[in-house]
PDB file of C-alpha atoms in Angstrom:
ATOM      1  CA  UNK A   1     -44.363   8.096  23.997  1.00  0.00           C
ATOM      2  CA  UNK A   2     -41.216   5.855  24.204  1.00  0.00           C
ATOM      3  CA  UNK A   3     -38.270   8.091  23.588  1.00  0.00           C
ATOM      4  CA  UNK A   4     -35.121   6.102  22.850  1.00  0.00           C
ATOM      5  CA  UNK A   5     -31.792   8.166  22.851  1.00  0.00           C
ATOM      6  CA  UNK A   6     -28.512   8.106  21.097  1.00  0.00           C
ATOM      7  CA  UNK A   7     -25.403   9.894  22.695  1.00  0.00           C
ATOM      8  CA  UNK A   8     -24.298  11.041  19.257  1.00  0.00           C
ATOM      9  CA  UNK A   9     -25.950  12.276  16.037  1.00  0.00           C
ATOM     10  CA  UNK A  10     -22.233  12.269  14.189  1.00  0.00           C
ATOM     11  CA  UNK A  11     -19.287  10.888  14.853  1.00  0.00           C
ATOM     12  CA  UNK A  12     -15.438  10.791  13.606  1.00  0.00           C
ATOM     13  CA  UNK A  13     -12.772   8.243  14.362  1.00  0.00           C
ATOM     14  CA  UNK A  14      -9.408   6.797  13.031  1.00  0.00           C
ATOM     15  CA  UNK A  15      -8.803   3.411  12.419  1.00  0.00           C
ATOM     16  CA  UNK A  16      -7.590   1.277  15.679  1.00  0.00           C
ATOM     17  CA  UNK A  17      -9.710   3.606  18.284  1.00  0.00           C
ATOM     18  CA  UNK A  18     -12.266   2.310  20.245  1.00  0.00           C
ATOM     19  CA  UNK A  19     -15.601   3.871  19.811  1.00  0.00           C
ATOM     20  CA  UNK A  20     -18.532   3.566  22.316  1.00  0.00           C
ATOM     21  CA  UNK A  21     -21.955   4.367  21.354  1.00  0.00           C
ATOM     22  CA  UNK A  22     -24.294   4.918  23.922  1.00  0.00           C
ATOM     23  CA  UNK A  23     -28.188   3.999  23.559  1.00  0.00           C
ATOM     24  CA  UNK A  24     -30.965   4.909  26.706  1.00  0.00           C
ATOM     25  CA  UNK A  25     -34.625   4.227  26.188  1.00  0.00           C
ATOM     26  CA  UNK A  26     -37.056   5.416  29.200  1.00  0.00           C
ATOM     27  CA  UNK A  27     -40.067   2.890  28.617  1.00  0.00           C
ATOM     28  CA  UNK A  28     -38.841  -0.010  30.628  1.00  0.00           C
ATOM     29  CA  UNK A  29     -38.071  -1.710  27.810  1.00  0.00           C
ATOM     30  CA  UNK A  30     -36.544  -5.119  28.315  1.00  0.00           C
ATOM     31  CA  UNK A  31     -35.389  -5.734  24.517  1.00  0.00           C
ATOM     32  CA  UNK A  32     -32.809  -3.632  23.157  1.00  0.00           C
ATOM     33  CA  UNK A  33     -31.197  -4.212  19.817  1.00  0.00           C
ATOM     34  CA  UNK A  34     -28.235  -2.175  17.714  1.00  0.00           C
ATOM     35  CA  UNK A  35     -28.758  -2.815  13.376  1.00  0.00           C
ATOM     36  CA  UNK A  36     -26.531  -1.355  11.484  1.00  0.00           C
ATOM     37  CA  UNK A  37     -27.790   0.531   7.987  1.00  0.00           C
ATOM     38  CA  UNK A  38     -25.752   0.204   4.963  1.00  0.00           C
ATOM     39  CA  UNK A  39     -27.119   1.810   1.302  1.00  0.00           C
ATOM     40  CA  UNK A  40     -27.824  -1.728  -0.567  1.00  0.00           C
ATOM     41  CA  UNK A  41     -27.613  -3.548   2.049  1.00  0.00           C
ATOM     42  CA  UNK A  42     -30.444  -2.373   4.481  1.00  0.00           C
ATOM     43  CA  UNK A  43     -30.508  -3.060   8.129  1.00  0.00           C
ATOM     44  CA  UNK A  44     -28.757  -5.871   9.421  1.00  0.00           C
ATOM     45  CA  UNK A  45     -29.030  -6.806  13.212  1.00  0.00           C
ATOM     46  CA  UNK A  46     -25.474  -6.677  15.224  1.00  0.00           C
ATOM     47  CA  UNK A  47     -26.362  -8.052  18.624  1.00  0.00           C
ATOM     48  CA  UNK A  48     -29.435  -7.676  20.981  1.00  0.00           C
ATOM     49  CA  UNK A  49     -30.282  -7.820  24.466  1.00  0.00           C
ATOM     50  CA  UNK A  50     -32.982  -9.373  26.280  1.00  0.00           C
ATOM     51  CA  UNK A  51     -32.209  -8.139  30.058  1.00  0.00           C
ATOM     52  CA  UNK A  52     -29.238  -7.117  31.940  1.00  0.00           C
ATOM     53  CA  UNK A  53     -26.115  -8.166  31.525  1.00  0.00           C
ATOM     54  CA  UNK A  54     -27.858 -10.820  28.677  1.00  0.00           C
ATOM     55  CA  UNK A  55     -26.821 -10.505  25.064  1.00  0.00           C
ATOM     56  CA  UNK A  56     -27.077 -12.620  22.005  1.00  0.00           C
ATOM     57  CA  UNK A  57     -25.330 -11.981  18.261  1.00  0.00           C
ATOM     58  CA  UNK A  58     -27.206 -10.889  15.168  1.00  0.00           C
ATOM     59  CA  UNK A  59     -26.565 -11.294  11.732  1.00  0.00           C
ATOM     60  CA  UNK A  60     -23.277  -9.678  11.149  1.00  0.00           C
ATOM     61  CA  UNK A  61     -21.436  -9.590  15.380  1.00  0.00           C
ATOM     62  CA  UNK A  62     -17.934  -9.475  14.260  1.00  0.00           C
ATOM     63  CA  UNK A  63     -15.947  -6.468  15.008  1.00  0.00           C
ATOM     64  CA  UNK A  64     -18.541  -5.613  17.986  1.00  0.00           C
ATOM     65  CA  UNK A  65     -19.059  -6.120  21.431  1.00  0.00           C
ATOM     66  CA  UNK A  66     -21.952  -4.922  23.618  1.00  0.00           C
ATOM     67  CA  UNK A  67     -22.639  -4.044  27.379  1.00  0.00           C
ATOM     68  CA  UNK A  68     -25.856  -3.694  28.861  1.00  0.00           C
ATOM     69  CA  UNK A  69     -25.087  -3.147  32.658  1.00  0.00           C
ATOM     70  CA  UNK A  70     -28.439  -1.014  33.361  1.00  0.00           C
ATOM     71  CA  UNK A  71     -31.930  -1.837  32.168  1.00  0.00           C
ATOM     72  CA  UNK A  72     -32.429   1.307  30.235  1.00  0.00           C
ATOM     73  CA  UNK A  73     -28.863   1.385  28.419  1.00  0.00           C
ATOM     74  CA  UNK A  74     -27.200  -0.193  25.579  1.00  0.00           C
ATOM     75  CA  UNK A  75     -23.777   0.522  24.010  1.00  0.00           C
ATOM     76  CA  UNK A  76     -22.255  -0.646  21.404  1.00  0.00           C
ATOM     77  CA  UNK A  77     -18.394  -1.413  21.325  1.00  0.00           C
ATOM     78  CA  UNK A  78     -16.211  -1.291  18.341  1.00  0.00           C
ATOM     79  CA  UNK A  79     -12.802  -2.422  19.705  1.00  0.00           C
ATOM     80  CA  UNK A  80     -10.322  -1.458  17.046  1.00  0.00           C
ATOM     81  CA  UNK A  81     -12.616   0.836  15.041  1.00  0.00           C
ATOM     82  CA  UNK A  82     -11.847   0.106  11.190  1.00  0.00           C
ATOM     83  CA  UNK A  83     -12.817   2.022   7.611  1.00  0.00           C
ATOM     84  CA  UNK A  84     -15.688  -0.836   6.856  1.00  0.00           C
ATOM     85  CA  UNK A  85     -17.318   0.023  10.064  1.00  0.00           C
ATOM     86  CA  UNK A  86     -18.417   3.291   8.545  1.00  0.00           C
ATOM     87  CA  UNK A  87     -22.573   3.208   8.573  1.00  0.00           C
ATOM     88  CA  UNK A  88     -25.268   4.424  10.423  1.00  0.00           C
ATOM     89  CA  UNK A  89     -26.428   2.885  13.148  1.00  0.00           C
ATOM     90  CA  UNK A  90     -29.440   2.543  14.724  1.00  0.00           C
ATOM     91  CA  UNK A  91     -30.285   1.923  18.417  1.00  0.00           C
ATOM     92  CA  UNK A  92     -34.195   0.170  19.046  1.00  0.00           C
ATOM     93  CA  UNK A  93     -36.060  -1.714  21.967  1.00  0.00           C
ATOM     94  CA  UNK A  94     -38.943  -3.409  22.721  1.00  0.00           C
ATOM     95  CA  UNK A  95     -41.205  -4.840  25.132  1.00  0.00           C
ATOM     96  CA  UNK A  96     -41.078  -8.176  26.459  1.00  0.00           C
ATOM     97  CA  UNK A  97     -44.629  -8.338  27.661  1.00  0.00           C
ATOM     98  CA  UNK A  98     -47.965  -7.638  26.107  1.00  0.00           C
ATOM     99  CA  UNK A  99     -47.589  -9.525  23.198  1.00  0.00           C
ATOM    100  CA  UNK A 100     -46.374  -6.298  21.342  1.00  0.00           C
ATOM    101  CA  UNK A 101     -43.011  -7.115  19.564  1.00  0.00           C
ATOM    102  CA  UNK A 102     -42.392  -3.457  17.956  1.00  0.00           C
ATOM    103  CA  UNK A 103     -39.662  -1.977  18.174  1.00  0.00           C
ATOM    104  CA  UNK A 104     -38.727   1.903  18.623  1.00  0.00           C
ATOM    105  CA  UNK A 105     -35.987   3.172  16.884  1.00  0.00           C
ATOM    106  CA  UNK A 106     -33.508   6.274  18.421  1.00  0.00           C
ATOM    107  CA  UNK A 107     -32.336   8.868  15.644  1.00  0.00           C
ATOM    108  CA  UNK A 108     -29.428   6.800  14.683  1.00  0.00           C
ATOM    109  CA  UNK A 109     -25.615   7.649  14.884  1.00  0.00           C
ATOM    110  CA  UNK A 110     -23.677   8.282  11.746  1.00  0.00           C
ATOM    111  CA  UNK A 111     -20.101   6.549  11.963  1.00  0.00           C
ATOM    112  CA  UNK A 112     -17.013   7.326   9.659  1.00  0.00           C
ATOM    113  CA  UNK A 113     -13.930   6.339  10.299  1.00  0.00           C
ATOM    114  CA  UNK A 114     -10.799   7.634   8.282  1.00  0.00           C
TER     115      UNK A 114
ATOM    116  CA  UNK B   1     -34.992 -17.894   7.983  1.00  0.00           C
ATOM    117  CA  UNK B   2     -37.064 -14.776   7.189  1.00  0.00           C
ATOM    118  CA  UNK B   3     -36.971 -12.815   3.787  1.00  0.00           C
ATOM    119  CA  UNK B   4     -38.858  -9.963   3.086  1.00  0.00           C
ATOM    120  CA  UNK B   5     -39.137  -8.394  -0.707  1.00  0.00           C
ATOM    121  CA  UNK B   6     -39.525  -4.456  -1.367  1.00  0.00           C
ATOM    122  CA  UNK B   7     -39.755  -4.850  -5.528  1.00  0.00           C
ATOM    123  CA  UNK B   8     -40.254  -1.476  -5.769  1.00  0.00           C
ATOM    124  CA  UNK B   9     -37.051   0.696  -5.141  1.00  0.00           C
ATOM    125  CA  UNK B  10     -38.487   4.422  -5.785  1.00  0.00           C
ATOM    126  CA  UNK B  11     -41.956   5.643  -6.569  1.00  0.00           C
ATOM    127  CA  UNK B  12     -43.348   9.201  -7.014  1.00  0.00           C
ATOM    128  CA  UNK B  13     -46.589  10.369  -6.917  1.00  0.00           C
ATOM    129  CA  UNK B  14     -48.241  13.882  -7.048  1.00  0.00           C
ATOM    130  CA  UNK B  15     -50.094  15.634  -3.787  1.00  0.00           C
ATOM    131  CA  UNK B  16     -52.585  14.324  -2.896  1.00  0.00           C
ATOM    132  CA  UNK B  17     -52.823  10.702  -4.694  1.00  0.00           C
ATOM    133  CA  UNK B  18     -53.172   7.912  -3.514  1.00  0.00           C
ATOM    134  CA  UNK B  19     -49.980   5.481  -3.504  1.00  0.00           C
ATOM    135  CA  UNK B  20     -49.869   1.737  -2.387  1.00  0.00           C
ATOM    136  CA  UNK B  21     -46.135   0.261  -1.608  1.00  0.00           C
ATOM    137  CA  UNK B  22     -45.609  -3.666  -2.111  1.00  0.00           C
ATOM    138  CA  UNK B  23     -44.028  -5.932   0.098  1.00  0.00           C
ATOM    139  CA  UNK B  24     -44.061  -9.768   0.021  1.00  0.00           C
ATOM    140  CA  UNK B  25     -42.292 -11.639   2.673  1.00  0.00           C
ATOM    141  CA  UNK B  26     -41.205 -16.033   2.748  1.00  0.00           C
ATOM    142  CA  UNK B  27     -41.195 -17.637   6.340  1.00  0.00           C
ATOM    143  CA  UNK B  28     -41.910 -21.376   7.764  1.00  0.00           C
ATOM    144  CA  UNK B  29     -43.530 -19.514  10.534  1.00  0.00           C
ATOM    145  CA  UNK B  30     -47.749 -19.027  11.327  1.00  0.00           C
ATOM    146  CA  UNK B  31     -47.388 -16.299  14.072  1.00  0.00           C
ATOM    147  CA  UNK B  32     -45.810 -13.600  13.612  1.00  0.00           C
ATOM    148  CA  UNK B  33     -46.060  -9.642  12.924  1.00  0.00           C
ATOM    149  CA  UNK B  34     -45.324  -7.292  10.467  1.00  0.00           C
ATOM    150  CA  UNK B  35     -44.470  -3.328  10.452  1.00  0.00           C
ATOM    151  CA  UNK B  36     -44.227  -0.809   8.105  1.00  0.00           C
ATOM    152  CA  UNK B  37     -41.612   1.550   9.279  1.00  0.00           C
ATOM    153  CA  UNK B  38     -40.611   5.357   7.652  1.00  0.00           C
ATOM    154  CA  UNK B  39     -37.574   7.215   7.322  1.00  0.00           C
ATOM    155  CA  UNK B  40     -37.378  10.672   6.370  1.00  0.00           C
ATOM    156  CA  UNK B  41     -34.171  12.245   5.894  1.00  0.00           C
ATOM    157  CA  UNK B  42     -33.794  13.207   9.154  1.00  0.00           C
ATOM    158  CA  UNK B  43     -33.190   9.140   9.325  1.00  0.00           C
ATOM    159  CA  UNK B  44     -35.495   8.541  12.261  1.00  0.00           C
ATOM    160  CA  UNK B  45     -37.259   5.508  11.460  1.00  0.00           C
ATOM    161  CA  UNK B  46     -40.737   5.543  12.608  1.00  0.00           C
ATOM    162  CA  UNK B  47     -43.358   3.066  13.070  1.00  0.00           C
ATOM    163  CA  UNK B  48     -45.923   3.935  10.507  1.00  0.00           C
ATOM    164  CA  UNK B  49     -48.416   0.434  10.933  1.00  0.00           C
ATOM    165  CA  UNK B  50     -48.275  -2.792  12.905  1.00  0.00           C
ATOM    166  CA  UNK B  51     -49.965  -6.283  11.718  1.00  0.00           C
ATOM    167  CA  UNK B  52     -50.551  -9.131  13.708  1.00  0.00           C
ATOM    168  CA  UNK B  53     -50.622 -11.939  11.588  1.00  0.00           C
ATOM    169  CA  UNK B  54     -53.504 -13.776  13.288  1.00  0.00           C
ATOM    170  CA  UNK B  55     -55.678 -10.719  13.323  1.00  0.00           C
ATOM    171  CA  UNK B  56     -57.873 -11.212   9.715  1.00  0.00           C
ATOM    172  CA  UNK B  57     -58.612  -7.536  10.007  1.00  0.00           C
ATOM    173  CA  UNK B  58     -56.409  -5.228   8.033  1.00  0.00           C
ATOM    174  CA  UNK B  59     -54.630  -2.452  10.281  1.00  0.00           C
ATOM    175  CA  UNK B  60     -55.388   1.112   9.620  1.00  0.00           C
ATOM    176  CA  UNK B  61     -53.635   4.360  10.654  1.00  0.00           C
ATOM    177  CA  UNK B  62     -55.355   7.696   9.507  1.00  0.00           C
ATOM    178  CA  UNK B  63     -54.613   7.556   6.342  1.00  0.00           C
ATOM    179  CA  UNK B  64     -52.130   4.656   6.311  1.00  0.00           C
ATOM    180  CA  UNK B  65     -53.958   1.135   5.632  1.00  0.00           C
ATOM    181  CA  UNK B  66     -52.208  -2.228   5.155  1.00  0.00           C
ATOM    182  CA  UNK B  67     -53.699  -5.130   2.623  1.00  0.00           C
ATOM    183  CA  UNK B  68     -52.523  -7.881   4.356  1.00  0.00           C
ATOM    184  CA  UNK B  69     -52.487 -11.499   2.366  1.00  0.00           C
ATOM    185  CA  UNK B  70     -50.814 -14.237   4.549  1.00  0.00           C
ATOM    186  CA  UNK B  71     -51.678 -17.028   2.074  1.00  0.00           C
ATOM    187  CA  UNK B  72     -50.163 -15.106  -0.352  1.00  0.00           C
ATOM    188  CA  UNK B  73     -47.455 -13.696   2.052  1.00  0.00           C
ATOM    189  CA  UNK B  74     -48.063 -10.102   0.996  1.00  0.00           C
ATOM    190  CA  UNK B  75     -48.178  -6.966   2.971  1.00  0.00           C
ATOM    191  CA  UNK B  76     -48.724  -3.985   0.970  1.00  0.00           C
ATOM    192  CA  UNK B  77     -49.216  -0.226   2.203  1.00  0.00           C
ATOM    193  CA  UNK B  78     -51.775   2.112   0.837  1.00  0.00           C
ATOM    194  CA  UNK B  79     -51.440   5.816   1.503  1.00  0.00           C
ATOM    195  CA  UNK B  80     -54.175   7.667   0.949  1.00  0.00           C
ATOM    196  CA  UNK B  81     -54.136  11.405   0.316  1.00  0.00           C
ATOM    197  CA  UNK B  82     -50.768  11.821  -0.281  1.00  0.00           C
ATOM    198  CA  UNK B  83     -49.115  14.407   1.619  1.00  0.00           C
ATOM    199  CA  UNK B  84     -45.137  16.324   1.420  1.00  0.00           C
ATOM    200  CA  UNK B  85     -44.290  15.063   4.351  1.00  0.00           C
ATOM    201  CA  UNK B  86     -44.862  11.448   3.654  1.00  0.00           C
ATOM    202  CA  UNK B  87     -41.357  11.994   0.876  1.00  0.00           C
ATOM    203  CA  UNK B  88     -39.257   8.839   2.846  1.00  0.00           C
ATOM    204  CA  UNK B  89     -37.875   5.353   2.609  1.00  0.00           C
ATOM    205  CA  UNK B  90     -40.529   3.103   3.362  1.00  0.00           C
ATOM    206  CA  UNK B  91     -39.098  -0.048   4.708  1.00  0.00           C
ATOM    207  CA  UNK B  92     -41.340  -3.402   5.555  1.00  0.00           C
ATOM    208  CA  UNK B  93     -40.163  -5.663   8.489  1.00  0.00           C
ATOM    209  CA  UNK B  94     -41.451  -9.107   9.718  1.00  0.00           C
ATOM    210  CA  UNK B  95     -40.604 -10.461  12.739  1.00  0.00           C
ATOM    211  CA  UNK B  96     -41.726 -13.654  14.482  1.00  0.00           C
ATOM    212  CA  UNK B  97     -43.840 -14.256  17.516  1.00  0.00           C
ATOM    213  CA  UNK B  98     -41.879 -15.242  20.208  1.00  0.00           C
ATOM    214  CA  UNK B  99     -43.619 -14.104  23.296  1.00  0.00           C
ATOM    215  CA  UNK B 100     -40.850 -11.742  24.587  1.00  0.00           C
ATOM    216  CA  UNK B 101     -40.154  -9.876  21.801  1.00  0.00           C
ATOM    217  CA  UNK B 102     -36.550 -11.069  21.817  1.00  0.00           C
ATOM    218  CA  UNK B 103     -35.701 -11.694  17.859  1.00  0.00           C
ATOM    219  CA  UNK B 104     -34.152  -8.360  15.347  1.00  0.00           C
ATOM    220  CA  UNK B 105     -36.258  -7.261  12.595  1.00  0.00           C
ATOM    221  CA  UNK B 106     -35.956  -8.660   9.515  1.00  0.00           C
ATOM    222  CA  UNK B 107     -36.315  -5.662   6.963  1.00  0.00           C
ATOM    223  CA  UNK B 108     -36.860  -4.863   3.201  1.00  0.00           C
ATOM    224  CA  UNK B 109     -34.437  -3.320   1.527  1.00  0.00           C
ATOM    225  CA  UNK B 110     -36.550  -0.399   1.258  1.00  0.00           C
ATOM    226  CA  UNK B 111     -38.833   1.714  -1.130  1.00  0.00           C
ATOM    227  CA  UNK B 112     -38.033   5.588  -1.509  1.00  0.00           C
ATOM    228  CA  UNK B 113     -41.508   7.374  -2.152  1.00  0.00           C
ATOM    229  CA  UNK B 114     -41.211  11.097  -3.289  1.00  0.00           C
ATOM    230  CA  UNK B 115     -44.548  13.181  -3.151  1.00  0.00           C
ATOM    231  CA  UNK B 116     -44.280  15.622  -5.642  1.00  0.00           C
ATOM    232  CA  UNK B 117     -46.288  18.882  -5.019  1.00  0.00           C
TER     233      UNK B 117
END
């Protein structure tokens, strides 16, 4: 079974810190992909990754960063951590051969920031 | 660009029914695949179904089953026997065939199915 990870179930932060969330998966996966979940607004892709040290922007990048310096990891970067970056978010990856494009989801992180 | 359409924001069914969730989806592209992914309130979302869009056949899952229309861009999910545990957000999700896998999801906004017992 693929098992993807997140480093944090909950988390709390004030505005201006910088927040790391950490994603591992342990199925070789080369695609990994953070999407943050908003009520109303359903998942929205932030940035993926394709291999190491590669990254591309989703649908809604600003505010983030990522880092992918090992195959099975993935974080997520919030520089200066602000009040509208409160959401869950969600931590997936993939396969990039066999023709099988799903992806696996961790349990997600929930993010507030006062 | 991909769309995908959940018209249906909550259902509820009794134990045991039978309960089919729509989704209809817009895209320029032939290939592609489509999921139907589950979230209980533990928030895990979980692959329930996978469709390949060239496969004719409709995917089944126990007692998860797909109707899949691609002319008519519609991807609906029918759960048969109706159980407490399937009480989640149902979300649909397209994405398109790219070889390596490397393209985000494009979900529904979702459909929250409560089982009553």
């Amino acid at each position: 079974d693929v098992k993807v990870t997140q480093s944090s179930r909950y988390l709390v932060k004030r505005t201006g810190e910088k927040v790391f969330l950490e994603c591992v998966q342990d199925m070789d996966h080369e695609n990994m992909f953070w999407y943050r979940q908003d009520p109303g607004l359903g998942l929205r892709l932030i940035y993926f990754s394709y291999d190491v040290k590669m990254k591309e922007k989703g649908d809604i990048p600003e505010g983030y960063s990522v880092s992918r310096e090992k195959k099975e990891r993935f974080s997520l970067i919030l520089e200066s951590a602000s009040t509208n970056q409160t959401s869950m978010y969600l931590c997936a990856s993939s396969s990039a051969s066999g023709g099988d494009e799903t992806q696996y989801f961790g349990p997600g992180t929930r993010l507030l920031v006062l | 660009a991909q769309t995908v359409t959940q018209s249906q924001p909550e259902m509820s069914v009794q134990e045991a029914e039978t309960v089919t969730l729509s989704c209809t989806y817009d895209t320029s592209e032939n290939n592609y695949y489509l999921f139907w992914y589950k979230q209980p309130p533990s928030r895990q979302m979980i692959l329930v179904i996978r469709q390949e869009a060239y496969k004719q056949q409709n995917a089944t899952e126990n007692r998860f089953s797909v109707n899949f229309q691609k002319a008519a861009k519609s991807f609906s999910l029918k759960i048969s026997d109706s159980q407490l545990g399937d009480t989640a957000m149902y979300f649909c999700a397209f994405i398109p065939y790219s070889g390596g896998g490397a393209d985000g999801l494009t979900f529904g906004k979702g459909t929250h199915l409560i089982i009553q017992p």
